[in-house]
């Protein structure tokens, strides 16, 4: 009875614990409860959409490939050129080495005069193919033949550029020879012999090729396997050694022993031997008439 009532401050500190009310919700209450069947349906629909998009992409890619590459594996190839080796010979050999079937059309000078207006750029050689426009320019045709035949690298731009440098060097040889066709008799013979003398245009170019073969760690000019560079060098060496050009004969190769060995190696390839063994009689006769000795291409 004599005690003091509890102070007001003490009463205010003694609060009852907070009680949840029906209106208070947690975050989990706000989110819909996961429904396994709905999630499976959603996943299935997304998978179907991805598959559909993937199939559509493949179809579009296939159409693009067909459009861009329809001439890469073209059928009905026909190469038109004169009866001589010339700029078409390495193209013929590339197809032969690659086992690519083609029609080797060789026309006479009179036929050329009649057909020249219909030729793209008014030039030979020309390559025809089913479903494709005619292809002119020997270097363009050569690269196409090389790619079709596996003689041109598809994965190394540097290696491709290296072998191109050899191909273009050989093309320069035609540039050295071409002016001599406007000459005649002793003057023509003297001009051609001068090309192979020390300091002459052809002598310099063959020396470069000789050194390239010496520097190579393989029997080939570029890389570790046969390329179009080897075929082009073989073709030019064989043509000059064949007696086709008055003033130049096979003795010029004696100055370039590695080139001579390289020529013999290419000539021994089964595909090359088969190509010349099966050469039509009419072509052999045309070669003989032009003083082209076929043995230069087979040994």
Short mmCIF file of N, CA and C in Angstrom, two decimals, residues 19 24 44-45 49 56 75 85-86 93 105 112 129 135 159 172 177 185 189 195 215 225 227 255 257 298-299:
data_model
loop_
_atom_site.label_atom_id
_atom_site.label_comp_id
_atom_site.label_asym_id
_atom_site.label_seq_id
_atom_site.Cartn_x
_atom_site.Cartn_y
_atom_site.Cartn_z
N UNK A 19 2.58 -7.23 -34.42
CA UNK A 19 1.77 -8.31 -34.94
C UNK A 19 1.49 -8.06 -36.43
N UNK A 24 -0.58 -6.63 -44.79
CA UNK A 24 0.87 -6.60 -45.05
C UNK A 24 1.30 -7.84 -45.82
N UNK A 44 9.45 -24.94 -74.31
CA UNK A 44 9.21 -25.66 -75.56
C UNK A 44 8.97 -24.69 -76.71
N UNK A 45 8.21 -23.62 -76.43
CA UNK A 45 7.93 -22.64 -77.49
C UNK A 45 9.19 -21.90 -77.90
N UNK A 49 11.03 -21.91 -81.55
CA UNK A 49 11.35 -20.68 -82.26
C UNK A 49 12.80 -20.65 -82.70
N UNK A 56 15.70 -21.50 -90.92
CA UNK A 56 15.58 -20.40 -91.88
C UNK A 56 16.96 -19.87 -92.27
N UNK A 75 29.54 -27.24 -114.78
CA UNK A 75 29.66 -28.37 -115.70
C UNK A 75 29.83 -27.85 -117.13
N UNK A 85 50.60 -24.19 -127.63
CA UNK A 85 50.52 -24.17 -126.15
C UNK A 85 50.15 -22.77 -125.64
N UNK A 86 51.06 -21.80 -125.82
CA UNK A 86 50.77 -20.42 -125.46
C UNK A 86 50.27 -20.23 -124.04
N UNK A 93 46.71 -27.87 -118.38
CA UNK A 93 47.40 -28.78 -117.45
C UNK A 93 46.76 -28.75 -116.07
N UNK A 105 39.01 -27.04 -126.97
CA UNK A 105 38.75 -26.58 -128.34
C UNK A 105 39.94 -25.76 -128.85
N UNK A 112 39.50 -18.08 -136.00
CA UNK A 112 39.59 -16.98 -135.06
C UNK A 112 39.11 -15.66 -135.68
N UNK A 129 31.10 -22.30 -119.72
CA UNK A 129 30.54 -23.27 -118.76
C UNK A 129 29.03 -23.16 -118.80
N UNK A 135 34.12 -16.60 -119.73
CA UNK A 135 35.19 -15.99 -118.95
C UNK A 135 36.40 -15.77 -119.84
N UNK A 159 50.39 -17.31 -98.68
CA UNK A 159 50.88 -18.34 -99.60
C UNK A 159 50.33 -18.11 -101.01
N UNK A 172 55.45 -12.00 -117.13
CA UNK A 172 56.35 -10.97 -117.63
C UNK A 172 57.23 -11.50 -118.77
N UNK A 177 58.98 -11.52 -124.70
CA UNK A 177 59.02 -12.21 -126.00
C UNK A 177 58.16 -11.51 -127.05
N UNK A 185 63.33 -12.89 -139.62
CA UNK A 185 64.64 -13.37 -140.06
C UNK A 185 65.71 -13.28 -138.99
N UNK A 189 65.81 -13.59 -134.68
CA UNK A 189 66.62 -14.60 -133.99
C UNK A 189 67.61 -13.94 -133.04
N UNK A 195 67.77 -12.10 -125.34
CA UNK A 195 66.94 -12.18 -124.13
C UNK A 195 67.51 -13.16 -123.12
N UNK A 215 66.29 -21.95 -102.84
CA UNK A 215 65.93 -21.55 -101.48
C UNK A 215 64.81 -22.41 -100.89
N UNK A 225 53.58 -28.45 -101.38
CA UNK A 225 52.95 -29.31 -102.37
C UNK A 225 52.83 -28.60 -103.71
N UNK A 227 51.62 -26.56 -106.74
CA UNK A 227 50.70 -25.44 -106.92
C UNK A 227 50.72 -25.00 -108.38
N UNK A 255 71.82 -23.60 -118.15
CA UNK A 255 72.26 -22.56 -117.21
C UNK A 255 71.47 -22.59 -115.91
N UNK A 257 70.10 -25.45 -113.72
CA UNK A 257 69.93 -26.89 -113.43
C UNK A 257 68.73 -27.20 -112.54
N UNK A 298 57.34 -33.77 -122.12
CA UNK A 298 57.21 -35.11 -121.55
C UNK A 298 58.48 -35.64 -120.90
N UNK A 299 59.52 -34.82 -120.88
CA UNK A 299 60.78 -35.30 -120.26
C UNK A 299 61.56 -34.14 -119.63
#
